Amino acid sequence: MQLEIEKLRQQSVQPLRRRLPETRAAINHKFDIAGHEGYLSVGLFENGQPGELFITMAKEGSTIGGLMDSIATLTSLALQYGVPLEALAKKFSHQRFEPSGFTKNPEIRSASSITDYVFRWMALQFIPGYREANAPGTTQPDLPIPGLLEEIKKKVNRPVPELLP
């Protein structure tokens, strides 16, 4: 009896992996960072939260493809063992290495690395409030400039002498 209690006690402190079902919903996303194209595939748990990540780089060498595959596998394991996506996004967003540059995503105008893009995109999709807190242009409020609208109207609605008969 004592041996079984000790065995159960040891099992209770071990991490528990929650696997995804064989058939699952997924979200696929194509990205482009400074001409480097790739695809994200995020497998979802029944509650709509991410449980696995696949990153496929298009036309890239085996080094970048292998590293992205490793990052995706580590991310999948972390999510399945219960690591919050918020913690992963905070840790891996804004990492800086090549390839980096402008993207075609209006919510992520530039990425400092593929890892930066992946985790910021996942945060936008799955972390409530992240989009609002990190939306472009939210860093400074619009300030009223008295008389600006009237000045713009004067410039736009002025007569053009070359066009008069």
Coordinates of C-alpha atoms in Angstrom, one line a residue:
M1 CA 0.0 0.0 0.0
Q2 CA 2.8 2.4 1.0
L3 CA 4.6 1.6 -2.3
E4 CA 1.6 2.5 -4.4
I5 CA 1.0 5.8 -2.5
E6 CA 4.6 6.7 -3.2
K7 CA 4.2 5.8 -6.9
L8 CA 1.1 7.9 -7.2
R9 CA 2.8 10.8 -5.4
Q10 CA 5.7 10.7 -8.0
Q11 CA 3.2 10.6 -10.9
S12 CA 1.3 13.6 -9.6
V13 CA 4.3 16.0 -9.9
Q14 CA 5.3 14.9 -13.4
P15 CA 4.2 17.2 -16.3
L16 CA 1.2 15.9 -18.2
R17 CA 1.1 16.1 -22.0
R18 CA -2.2 16.9 -23.6
R19 CA -2.2 15.5 -27.2
L20 CA -4.4 16.7 -30.0
P21 CA -7.1 14.4 -31.4
E22 CA -6.2 12.5 -34.6
T23 CA -8.6 14.7 -36.6
R24 CA -8.4 18.4 -35.7
A25 CA -9.1 21.8 -36.9
A26 CA -6.2 23.9 -38.1
I27 CA -5.4 27.4 -39.4
N28 CA -3.0 27.9 -42.3
H29 CA -1.2 31.2 -43.0
K30 CA 1.2 32.3 -45.7
F31 CA 3.8 34.8 -44.8
D32 CA 6.5 36.8 -46.6
I33 CA 9.4 38.5 -44.8
A34 CA 11.6 40.5 -47.2
G35 CA 10.9 38.0 -50.0
H36 CA 11.4 34.9 -47.9
E37 CA 8.1 33.0 -48.1
G38 CA 6.8 30.5 -45.6
Y39 CA 3.6 28.8 -44.4
L40 CA 2.3 28.3 -40.8
S41 CA -0.1 25.6 -39.9
V42 CA -1.5 25.7 -36.4
G43 CA -3.4 22.6 -35.2
L44 CA -6.1 23.5 -32.7
F45 CA -7.4 21.8 -29.5
E46 CA -11.2 21.3 -29.3
N47 CA -11.5 24.7 -27.5
G48 CA -9.9 26.5 -30.4
Q49 CA -6.5 27.1 -28.7
P50 CA -3.3 26.2 -30.5
G51 CA -1.8 22.8 -29.7
E52 CA 0.8 22.3 -32.5
L53 CA 2.7 24.4 -35.0
F54 CA 4.3 23.5 -38.3
I55 CA 6.5 26.0 -40.2
T56 CA 7.4 25.3 -43.8
M57 CA 9.8 27.6 -45.6
A58 CA 9.4 27.9 -49.4
K59 CA 12.6 27.8 -51.5
E60 CA 14.9 28.1 -48.5
G61 CA 18.0 26.0 -47.8
S62 CA 18.0 23.1 -45.4
T63 CA 19.5 25.2 -42.5
I64 CA 16.6 27.7 -42.2
G65 CA 14.0 25.0 -42.9
G66 CA 15.6 22.7 -40.3
L67 CA 15.7 25.5 -37.7
M68 CA 12.1 26.5 -38.3
D69 CA 11.1 22.9 -38.0
S70 CA 12.9 22.6 -34.7
I71 CA 11.2 25.8 -33.4
A72 CA 7.8 24.5 -34.5
T73 CA 8.4 21.1 -32.7
L74 CA 9.5 22.8 -29.5
T75 CA 6.6 25.2 -29.6
S76 CA 4.2 22.2 -30.2
L77 CA 5.6 20.3 -27.2
A78 CA 5.5 23.4 -25.0
L79 CA 1.8 24.1 -25.9
Q80 CA 0.9 20.4 -25.3
Y81 CA 2.6 20.5 -21.8
G82 CA 0.6 23.6 -20.9
V83 CA 3.1 26.4 -21.4
P84 CA 0.9 29.5 -22.0
L85 CA 1.2 31.0 -25.4
E86 CA 1.6 34.4 -23.7
A87 CA 4.9 33.3 -22.2
L88 CA 6.1 31.9 -25.5
A89 CA 5.1 35.1 -27.4
K90 CA 6.8 37.3 -24.8
K91 CA 10.0 35.3 -25.0
F92 CA 10.3 34.8 -28.7
S93 CA 8.8 38.0 -30.2
H94 CA 11.2 40.7 -31.3
Q95 CA 14.2 38.4 -31.6
R96 CA 16.5 39.9 -34.2
F97 CA 18.3 37.9 -36.8
E98 CA 18.2 37.4 -40.6
P99 CA 16.1 37.0 -42.6
S100 CA 14.3 40.2 -41.4
G101 CA 12.4 43.0 -43.1
F102 CA 9.1 44.2 -44.3
T103 CA 6.1 41.8 -44.6
K104 CA 2.8 41.8 -46.5
N105 CA 0.8 41.6 -43.3
P106 CA -0.8 45.0 -42.4
E107 CA -0.8 44.0 -38.7
I108 CA 2.9 43.1 -38.6
R109 CA 4.6 45.7 -41.0
S110 CA 8.1 44.5 -40.4
A111 CA 9.6 41.5 -38.6
S112 CA 13.0 41.4 -37.0
S113 CA 13.2 37.6 -37.7
I114 CA 11.0 34.7 -38.8
T115 CA 10.6 33.7 -35.1
D116 CA 9.5 37.3 -34.3
Y117 CA 6.9 37.1 -37.1
V118 CA 5.6 33.6 -36.1
F119 CA 5.1 34.4 -32.4
R120 CA 3.6 37.9 -33.0
W121 CA 1.2 36.4 -35.6
M122 CA 0.2 33.6 -33.1
A123 CA -0.3 36.2 -30.4
L124 CA -2.6 38.3 -32.7
Q125 CA -4.7 35.2 -33.5
F126 CA -4.9 33.5 -30.1
I127 CA -4.2 35.9 -27.2
P128 CA -7.3 38.0 -26.2
G129 CA -6.4 41.7 -26.1
Y130 CA -3.0 41.4 -27.8
R131 CA -4.3 42.9 -31.1
E132 CA -5.7 45.9 -29.4
A133 CA -2.7 46.4 -27.2
N134 CA -0.2 46.2 -30.2
A135 CA -2.2 47.7 -33.0
P136 CA -0.2 50.1 -35.2
G137 CA -0.8 53.7 -34.4
T138 CA -1.9 53.2 -30.8
T139 CA 1.3 54.6 -29.4
Q140 CA 0.3 58.2 -29.8
P141 CA -3.2 59.7 -29.9
D142 CA -4.3 62.0 -32.6
L143 CA -4.1 65.6 -31.4
P144 CA -6.5 68.3 -32.7
I145 CA -4.8 71.0 -34.8
P146 CA -7.0 74.1 -34.9
G147 CA -7.5 75.4 -38.5
L148 CA -5.9 72.4 -40.2
L149 CA -9.0 71.3 -42.0
E150 CA -9.7 74.8 -43.3
E151 CA -6.1 75.1 -44.7
I152 CA -6.4 71.7 -46.4
K153 CA -9.7 72.8 -48.1
K154 CA -8.0 76.1 -49.3
K155 CA -5.2 74.1 -50.9
V156 CA -7.4 71.6 -52.5
N157 CA -10.2 73.9 -53.7
R158 CA -8.0 76.7 -55.1
P159 CA -8.5 77.8 -58.7
V160 CA -5.9 76.6 -61.2
P161 CA -5.1 79.5 -63.7
E162 CA -3.9 77.0 -66.4
L163 CA -7.3 75.4 -66.6
L164 CA -9.4 78.6 -66.9
P165 CA -10.9 79.3 -70.4

